[in-house]
PDB file of C-alpha atoms in Angstrom:
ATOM      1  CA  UNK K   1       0.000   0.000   0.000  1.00 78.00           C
ATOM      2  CA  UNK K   2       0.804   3.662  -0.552  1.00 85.00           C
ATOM      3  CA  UNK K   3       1.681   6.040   2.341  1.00 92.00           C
ATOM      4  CA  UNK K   4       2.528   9.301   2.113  1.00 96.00           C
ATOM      5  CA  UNK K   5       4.682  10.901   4.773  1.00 97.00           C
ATOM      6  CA  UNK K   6       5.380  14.731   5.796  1.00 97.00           C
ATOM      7  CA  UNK K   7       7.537  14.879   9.056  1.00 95.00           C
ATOM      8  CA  UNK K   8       7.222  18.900   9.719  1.00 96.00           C
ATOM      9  CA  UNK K   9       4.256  19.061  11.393  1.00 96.00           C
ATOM     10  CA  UNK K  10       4.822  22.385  11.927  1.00 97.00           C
ATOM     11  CA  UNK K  11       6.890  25.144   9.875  1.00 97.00           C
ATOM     12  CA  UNK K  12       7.344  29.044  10.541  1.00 97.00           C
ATOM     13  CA  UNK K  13       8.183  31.383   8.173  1.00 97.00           C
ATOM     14  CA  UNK K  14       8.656  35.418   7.782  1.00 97.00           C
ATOM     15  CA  UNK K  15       6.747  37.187   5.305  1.00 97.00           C
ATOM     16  CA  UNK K  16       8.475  37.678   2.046  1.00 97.00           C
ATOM     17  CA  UNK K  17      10.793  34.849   2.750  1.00 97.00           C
ATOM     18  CA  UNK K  18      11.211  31.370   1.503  1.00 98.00           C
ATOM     19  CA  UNK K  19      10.410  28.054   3.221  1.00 98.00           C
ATOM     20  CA  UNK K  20      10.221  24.445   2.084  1.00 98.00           C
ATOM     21  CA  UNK K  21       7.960  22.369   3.260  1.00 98.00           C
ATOM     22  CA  UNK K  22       8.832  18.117   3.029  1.00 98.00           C
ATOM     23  CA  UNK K  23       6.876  15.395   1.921  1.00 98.00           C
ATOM     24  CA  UNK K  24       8.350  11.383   0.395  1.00 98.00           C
ATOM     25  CA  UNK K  25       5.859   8.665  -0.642  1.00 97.00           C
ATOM     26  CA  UNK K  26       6.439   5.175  -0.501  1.00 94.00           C
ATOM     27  CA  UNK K  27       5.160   3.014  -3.773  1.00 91.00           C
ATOM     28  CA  UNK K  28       6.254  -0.106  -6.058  1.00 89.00           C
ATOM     29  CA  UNK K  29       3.874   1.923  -8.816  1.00 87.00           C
ATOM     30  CA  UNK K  30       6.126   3.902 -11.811  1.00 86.00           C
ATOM     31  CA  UNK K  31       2.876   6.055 -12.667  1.00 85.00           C
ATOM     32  CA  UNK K  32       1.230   8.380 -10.500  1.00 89.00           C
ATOM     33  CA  UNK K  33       0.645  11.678  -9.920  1.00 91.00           C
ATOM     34  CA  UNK K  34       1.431  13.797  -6.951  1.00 94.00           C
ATOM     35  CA  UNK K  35      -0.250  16.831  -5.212  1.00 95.00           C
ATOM     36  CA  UNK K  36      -0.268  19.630  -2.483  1.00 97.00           C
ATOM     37  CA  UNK K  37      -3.452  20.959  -1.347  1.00 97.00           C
ATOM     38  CA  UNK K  38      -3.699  23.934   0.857  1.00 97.00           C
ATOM     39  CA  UNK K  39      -6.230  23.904   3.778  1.00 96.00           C
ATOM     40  CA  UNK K  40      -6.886  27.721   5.083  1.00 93.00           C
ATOM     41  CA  UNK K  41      -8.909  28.093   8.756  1.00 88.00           C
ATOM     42  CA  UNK K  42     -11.952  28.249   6.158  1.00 83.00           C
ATOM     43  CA  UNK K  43     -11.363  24.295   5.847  1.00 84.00           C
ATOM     44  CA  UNK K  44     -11.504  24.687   1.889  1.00 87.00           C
ATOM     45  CA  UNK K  45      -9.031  22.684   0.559  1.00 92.00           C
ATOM     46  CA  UNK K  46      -7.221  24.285  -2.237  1.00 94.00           C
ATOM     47  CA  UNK K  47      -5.172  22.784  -5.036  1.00 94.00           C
ATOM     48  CA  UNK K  48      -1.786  24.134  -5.131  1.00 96.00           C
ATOM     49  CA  UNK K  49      -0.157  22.663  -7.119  1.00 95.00           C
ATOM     50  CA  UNK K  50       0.591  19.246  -9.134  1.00 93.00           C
ATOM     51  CA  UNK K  51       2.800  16.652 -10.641  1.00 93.00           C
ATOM     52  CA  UNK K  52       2.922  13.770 -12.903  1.00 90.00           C
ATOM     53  CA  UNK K  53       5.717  11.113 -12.012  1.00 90.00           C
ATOM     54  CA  UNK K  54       6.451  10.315 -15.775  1.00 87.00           C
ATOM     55  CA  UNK K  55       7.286  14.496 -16.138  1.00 87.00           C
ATOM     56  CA  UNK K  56      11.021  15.635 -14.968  1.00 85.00           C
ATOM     57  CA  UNK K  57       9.928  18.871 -14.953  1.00 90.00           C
ATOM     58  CA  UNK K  58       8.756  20.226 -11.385  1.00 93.00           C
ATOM     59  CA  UNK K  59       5.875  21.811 -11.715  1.00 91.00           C
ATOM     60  CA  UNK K  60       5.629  25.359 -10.980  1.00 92.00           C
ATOM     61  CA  UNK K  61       2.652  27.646 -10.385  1.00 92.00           C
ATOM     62  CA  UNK K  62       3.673  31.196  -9.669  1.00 95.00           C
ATOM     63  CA  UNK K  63       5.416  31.325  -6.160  1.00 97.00           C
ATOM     64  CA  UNK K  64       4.909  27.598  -5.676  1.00 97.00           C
ATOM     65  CA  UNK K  65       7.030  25.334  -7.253  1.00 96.00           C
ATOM     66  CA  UNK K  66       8.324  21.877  -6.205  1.00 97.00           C
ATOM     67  CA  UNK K  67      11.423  19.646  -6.383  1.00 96.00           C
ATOM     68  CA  UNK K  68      10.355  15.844  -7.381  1.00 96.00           C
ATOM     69  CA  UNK K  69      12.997  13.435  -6.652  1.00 95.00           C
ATOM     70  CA  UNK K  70      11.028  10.320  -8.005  1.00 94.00           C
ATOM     71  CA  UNK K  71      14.421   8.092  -6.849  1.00 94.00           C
ATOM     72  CA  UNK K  72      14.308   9.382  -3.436  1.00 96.00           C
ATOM     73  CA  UNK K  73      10.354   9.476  -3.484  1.00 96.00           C
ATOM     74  CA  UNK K  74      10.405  13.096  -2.332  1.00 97.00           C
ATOM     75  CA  UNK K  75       8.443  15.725  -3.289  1.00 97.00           C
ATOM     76  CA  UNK K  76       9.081  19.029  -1.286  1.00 97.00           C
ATOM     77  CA  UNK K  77       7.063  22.205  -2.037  1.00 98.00           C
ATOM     78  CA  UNK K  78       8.814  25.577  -1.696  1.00 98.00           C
ATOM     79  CA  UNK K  79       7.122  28.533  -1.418  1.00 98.00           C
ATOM     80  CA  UNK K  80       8.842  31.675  -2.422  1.00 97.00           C
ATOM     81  CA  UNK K  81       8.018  35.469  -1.234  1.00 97.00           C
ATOM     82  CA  UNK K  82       6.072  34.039   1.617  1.00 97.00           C
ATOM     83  CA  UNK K  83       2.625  36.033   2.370  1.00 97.00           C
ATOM     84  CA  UNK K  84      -0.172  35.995   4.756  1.00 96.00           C
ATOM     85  CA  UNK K  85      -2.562  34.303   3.117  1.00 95.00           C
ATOM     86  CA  UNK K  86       0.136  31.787   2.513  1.00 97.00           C
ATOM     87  CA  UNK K  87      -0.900  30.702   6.508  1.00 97.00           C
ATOM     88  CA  UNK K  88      -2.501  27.421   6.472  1.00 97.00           C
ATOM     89  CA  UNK K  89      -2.347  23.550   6.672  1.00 97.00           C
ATOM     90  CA  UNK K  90      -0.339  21.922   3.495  1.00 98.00           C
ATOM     91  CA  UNK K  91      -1.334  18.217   2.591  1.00 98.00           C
ATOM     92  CA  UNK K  92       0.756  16.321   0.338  1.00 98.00           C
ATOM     93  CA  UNK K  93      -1.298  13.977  -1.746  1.00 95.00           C
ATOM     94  CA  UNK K  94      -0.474  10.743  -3.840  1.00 93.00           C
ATOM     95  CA  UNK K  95      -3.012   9.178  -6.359  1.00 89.00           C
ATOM     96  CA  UNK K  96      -2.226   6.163  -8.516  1.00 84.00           C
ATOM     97  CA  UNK K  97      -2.496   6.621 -11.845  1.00 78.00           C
ATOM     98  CA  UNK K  98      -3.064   2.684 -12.411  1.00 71.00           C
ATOM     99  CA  UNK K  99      -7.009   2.246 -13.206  1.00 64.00           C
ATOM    100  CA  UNK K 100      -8.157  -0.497 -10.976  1.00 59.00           C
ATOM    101  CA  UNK K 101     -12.332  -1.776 -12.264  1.00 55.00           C
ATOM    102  CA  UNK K 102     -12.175   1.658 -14.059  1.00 53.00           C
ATOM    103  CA  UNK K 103     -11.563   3.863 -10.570  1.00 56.00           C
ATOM    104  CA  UNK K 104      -8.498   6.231 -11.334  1.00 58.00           C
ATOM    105  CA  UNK K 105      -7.610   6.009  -7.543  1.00 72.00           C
ATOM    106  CA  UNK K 106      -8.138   7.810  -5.084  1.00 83.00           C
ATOM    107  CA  UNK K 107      -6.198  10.339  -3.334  1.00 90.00           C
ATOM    108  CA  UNK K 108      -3.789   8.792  -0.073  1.00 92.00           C
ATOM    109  CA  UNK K 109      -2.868  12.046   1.685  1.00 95.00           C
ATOM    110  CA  UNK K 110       0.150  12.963   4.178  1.00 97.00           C
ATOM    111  CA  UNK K 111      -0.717  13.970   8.002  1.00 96.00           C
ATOM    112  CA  UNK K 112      -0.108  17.653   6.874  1.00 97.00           C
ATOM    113  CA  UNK K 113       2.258  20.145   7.913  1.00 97.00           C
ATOM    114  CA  UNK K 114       0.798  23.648   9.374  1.00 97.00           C
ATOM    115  CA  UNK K 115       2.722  26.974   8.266  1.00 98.00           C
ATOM    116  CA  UNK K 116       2.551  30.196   9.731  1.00 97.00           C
ATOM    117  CA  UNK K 117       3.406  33.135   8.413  1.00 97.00           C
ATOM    118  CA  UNK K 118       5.706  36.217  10.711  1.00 97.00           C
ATOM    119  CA  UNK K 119       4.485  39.713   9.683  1.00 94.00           C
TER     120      UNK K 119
ATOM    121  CA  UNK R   1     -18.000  27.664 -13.287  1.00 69.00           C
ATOM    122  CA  UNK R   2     -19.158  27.525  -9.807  1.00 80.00           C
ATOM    123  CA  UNK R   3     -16.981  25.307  -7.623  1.00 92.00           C
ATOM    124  CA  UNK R   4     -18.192  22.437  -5.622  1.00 96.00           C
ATOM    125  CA  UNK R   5     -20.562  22.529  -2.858  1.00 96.00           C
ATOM    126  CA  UNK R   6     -21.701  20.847   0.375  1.00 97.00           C
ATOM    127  CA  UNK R   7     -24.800  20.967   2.222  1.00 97.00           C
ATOM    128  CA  UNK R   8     -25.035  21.545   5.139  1.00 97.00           C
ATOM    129  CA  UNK R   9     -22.207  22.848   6.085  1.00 96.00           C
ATOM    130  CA  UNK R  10     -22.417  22.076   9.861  1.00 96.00           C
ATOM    131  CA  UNK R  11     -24.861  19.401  11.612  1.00 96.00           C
ATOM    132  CA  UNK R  12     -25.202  18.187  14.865  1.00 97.00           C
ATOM    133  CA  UNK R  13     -26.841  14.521  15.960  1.00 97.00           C
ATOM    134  CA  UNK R  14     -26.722  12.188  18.666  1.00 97.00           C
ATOM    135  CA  UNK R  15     -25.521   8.820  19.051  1.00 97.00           C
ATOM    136  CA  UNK R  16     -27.552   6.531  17.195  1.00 97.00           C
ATOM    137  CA  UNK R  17     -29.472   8.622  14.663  1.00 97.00           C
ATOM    138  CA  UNK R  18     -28.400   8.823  11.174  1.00 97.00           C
ATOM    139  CA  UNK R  19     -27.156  11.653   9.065  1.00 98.00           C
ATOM    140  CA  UNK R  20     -27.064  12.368   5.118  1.00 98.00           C
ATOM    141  CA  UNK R  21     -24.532  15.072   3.397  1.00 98.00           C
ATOM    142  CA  UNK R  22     -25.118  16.277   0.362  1.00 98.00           C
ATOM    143  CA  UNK R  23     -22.578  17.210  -2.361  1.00 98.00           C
ATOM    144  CA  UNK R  24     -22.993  19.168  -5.830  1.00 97.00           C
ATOM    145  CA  UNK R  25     -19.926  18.922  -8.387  1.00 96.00           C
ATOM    146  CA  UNK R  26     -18.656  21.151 -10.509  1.00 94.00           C
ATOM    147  CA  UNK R  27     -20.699  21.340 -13.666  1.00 93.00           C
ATOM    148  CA  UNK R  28     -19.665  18.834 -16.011  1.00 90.00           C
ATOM    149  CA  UNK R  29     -17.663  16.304 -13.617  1.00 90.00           C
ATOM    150  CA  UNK R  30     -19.199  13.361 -13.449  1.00 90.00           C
ATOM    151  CA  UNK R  31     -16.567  11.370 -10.646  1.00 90.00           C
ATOM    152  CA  UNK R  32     -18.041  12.575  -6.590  1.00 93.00           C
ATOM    153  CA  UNK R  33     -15.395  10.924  -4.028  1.00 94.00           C
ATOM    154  CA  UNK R  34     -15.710  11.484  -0.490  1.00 96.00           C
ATOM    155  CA  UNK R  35     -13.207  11.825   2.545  1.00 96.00           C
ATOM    156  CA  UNK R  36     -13.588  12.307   6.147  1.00 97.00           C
ATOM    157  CA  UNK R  37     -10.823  14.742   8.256  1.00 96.00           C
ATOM    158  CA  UNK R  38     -10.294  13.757  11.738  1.00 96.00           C
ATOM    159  CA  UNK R  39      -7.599  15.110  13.771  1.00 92.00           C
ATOM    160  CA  UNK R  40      -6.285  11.817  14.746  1.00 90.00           C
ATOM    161  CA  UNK R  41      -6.524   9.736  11.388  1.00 92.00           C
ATOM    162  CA  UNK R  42      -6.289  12.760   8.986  1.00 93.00           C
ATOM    163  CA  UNK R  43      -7.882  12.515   5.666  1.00 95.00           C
ATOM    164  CA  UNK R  44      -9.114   9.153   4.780  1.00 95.00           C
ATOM    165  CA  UNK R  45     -10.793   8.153   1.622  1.00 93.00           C
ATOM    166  CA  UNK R  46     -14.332   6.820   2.181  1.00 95.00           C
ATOM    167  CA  UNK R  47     -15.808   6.102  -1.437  1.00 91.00           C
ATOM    168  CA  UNK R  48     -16.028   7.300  -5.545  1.00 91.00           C
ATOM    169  CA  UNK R  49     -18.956   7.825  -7.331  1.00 92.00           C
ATOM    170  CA  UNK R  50     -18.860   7.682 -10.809  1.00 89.00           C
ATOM    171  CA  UNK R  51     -22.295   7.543 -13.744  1.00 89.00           C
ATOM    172  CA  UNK R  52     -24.154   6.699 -10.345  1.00 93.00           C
ATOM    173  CA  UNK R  53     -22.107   3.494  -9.860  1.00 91.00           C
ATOM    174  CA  UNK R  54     -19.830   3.224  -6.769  1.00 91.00           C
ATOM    175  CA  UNK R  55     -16.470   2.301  -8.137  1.00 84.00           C
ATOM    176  CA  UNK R  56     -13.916   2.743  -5.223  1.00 85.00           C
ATOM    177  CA  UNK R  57     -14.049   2.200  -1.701  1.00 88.00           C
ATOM    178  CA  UNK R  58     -12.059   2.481   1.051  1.00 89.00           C
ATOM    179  CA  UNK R  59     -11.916   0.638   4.716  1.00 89.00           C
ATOM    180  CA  UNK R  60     -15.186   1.882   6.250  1.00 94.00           C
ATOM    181  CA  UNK R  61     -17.725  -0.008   7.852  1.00 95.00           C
ATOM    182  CA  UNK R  62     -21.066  -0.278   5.863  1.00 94.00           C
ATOM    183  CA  UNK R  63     -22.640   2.098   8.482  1.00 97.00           C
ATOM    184  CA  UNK R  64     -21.398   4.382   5.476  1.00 97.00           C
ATOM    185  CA  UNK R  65     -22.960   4.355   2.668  1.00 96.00           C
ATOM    186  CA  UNK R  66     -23.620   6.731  -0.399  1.00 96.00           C
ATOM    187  CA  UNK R  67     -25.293   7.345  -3.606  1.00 97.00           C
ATOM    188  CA  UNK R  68     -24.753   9.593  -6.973  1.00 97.00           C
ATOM    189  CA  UNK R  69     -27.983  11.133  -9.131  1.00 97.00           C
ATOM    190  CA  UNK R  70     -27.960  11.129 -12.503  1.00 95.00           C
ATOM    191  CA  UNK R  71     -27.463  14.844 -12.524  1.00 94.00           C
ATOM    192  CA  UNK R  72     -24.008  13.881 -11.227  1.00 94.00           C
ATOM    193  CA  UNK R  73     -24.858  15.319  -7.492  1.00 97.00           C
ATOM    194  CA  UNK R  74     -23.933  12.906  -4.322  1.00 98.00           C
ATOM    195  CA  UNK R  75     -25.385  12.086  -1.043  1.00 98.00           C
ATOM    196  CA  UNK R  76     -23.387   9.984   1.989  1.00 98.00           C
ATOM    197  CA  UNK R  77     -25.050   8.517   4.541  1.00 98.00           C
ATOM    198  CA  UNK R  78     -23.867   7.727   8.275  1.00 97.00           C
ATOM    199  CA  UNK R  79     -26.416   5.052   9.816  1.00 94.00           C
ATOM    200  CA  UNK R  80     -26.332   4.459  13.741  1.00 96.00           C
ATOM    201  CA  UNK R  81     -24.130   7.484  14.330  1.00 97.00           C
ATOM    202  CA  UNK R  82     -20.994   7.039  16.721  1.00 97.00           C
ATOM    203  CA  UNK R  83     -19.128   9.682  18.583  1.00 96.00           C
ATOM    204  CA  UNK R  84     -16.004   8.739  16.560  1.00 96.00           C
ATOM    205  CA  UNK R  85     -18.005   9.716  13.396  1.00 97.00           C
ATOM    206  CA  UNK R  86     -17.573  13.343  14.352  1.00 97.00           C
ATOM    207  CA  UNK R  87     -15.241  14.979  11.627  1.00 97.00           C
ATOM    208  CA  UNK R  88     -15.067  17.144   8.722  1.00 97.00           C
ATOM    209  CA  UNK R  89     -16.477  15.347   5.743  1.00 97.00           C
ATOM    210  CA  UNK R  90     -15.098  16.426   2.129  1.00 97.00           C
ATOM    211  CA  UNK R  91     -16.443  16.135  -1.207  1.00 96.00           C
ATOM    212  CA  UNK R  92     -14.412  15.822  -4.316  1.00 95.00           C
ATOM    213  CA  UNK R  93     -15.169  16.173  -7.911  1.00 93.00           C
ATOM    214  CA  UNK R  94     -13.165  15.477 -10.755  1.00 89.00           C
ATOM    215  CA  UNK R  95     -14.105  15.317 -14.976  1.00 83.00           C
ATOM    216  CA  UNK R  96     -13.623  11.397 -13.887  1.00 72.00           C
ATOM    217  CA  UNK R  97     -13.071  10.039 -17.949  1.00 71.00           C
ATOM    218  CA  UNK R  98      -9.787  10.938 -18.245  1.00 68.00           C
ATOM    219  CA  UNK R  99      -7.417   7.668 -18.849  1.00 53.00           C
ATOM    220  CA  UNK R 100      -4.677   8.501 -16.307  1.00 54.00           C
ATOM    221  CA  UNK R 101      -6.427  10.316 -13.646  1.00 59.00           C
ATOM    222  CA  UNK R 102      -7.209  14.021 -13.147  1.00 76.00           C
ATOM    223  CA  UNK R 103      -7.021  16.395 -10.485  1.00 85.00           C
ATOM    224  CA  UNK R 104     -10.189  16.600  -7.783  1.00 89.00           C
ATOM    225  CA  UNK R 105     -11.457  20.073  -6.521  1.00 92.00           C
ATOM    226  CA  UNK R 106     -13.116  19.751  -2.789  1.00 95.00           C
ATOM    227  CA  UNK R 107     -15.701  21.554  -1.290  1.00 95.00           C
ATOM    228  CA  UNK R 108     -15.672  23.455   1.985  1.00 94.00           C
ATOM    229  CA  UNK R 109     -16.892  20.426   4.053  1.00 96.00           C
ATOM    230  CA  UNK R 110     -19.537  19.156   6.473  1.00 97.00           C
ATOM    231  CA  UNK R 111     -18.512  19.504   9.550  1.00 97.00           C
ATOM    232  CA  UNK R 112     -20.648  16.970  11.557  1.00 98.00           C
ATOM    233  CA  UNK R 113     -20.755  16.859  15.727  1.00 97.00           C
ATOM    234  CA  UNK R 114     -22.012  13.801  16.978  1.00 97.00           C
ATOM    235  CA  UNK R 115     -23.260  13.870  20.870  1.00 96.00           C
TER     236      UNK R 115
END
């Protein structure tokens, strides 16, 4: 079975600064695609950002890009020019992308790691 | 489009009774999945609806239960509530045709109290 693993369960970081937040998987699959959702007090949770295993390109949206180390089985977000909105719960999130009885998977997610944001 | 939504967004039963949550996708996804968030066990995948067929499922007892419309909307179902069934419950929706998978957009949650 999958599990997904982020061992910062919390993380601080000043506004307008950088942080990195952790995350590594364990799998046997080759395919899959990986994800970190962003959960605000509102409880909404918010794609951030997202990343196919067969791409060596990390994904990058805006100030949010990631570093996918598919040997390692890591797959750390960083988070540039910190704000604070930026203040929330992270999940990292691993789906299969095997289609078992025509289910594309669903998502296994991490415990989550909680950022703050210094003003 | 309007994003996915949950109704109601807070509910509070008693030990015993039962409870159903409703969820409406965004328009045009036809795949509804559903998680529950508890502080202890996180976010744990409870079931997929897909064309009104349930075709994943995780490790719940059958206490839960749920259903999908035709018009793609999605109701769970909680049968002989438990206090350990209190949590935030999530709805997902995805296009759900896509070969290799696609991404899924949540709602804002149930939050359900049970006393």
């Amino acid at each position: 079975a999958q599990t997904v693993t982020q061992s910062q369960p919390e993380m601080s970081v000043q506004e307008a600064e950088t942080v990195t937040l952790s995350c590594t998987y364990d799998t046997s699959e080759s395919d899959y695609y990986l994800f970190w959702y962003k959960q605000p007090p509102s409880r909404q949770m918010i794609l951030v950002i997202r990343q196919e295993a067969y791409k060596q390109q990390n994904a990058t949206e805006n100030r949010f890009s990631v570093n996918f180390q598919k040997a390692a089985k890591s797959f750390s977000l960083k988070i540039s020019d910190s704000q604070l909105g930026d203040a929330a719960m992270y999940f990292c999130a691993y789906r299969s992308a095997l289609n078992y009885g025509g289910s594309q998977g669903n998502l296994i997610f991490g415990k989550g790691t909680k950022l703050s944001v210094k003003p | 489009k309007a994003g996915v939504t949950q109704t109601p967004r807070y509910l509070i039963k008693t030990r015993g009774q039962q409870v159903t949550l409703s969820c409406s996708p965004i328009s045009g996804h036809r795949s509804v999945s559903w998680y529950q968030q508890t502080p202890g066990q996180g976010l744990q995948f409870l079931f997929e609806y897909f064309s009104e067929t349930q075709r994943n499922k995780g490790n719940f007892p059958g206490r839960f239960s749920g259903r999908q419309f035709s018009n793609s909307r999605s109701e769970m179902n909680v049968s002989t509530l438990e206090l350990g069934d209190s949590a935030l419950y999530l709805c997902a929706s995805s296009d759900g045709t896509t070969p290799w998978g696609d991404t899924q957009y949540f709602g804002p949650g149930t939050r359900l109290t049970v006393l």
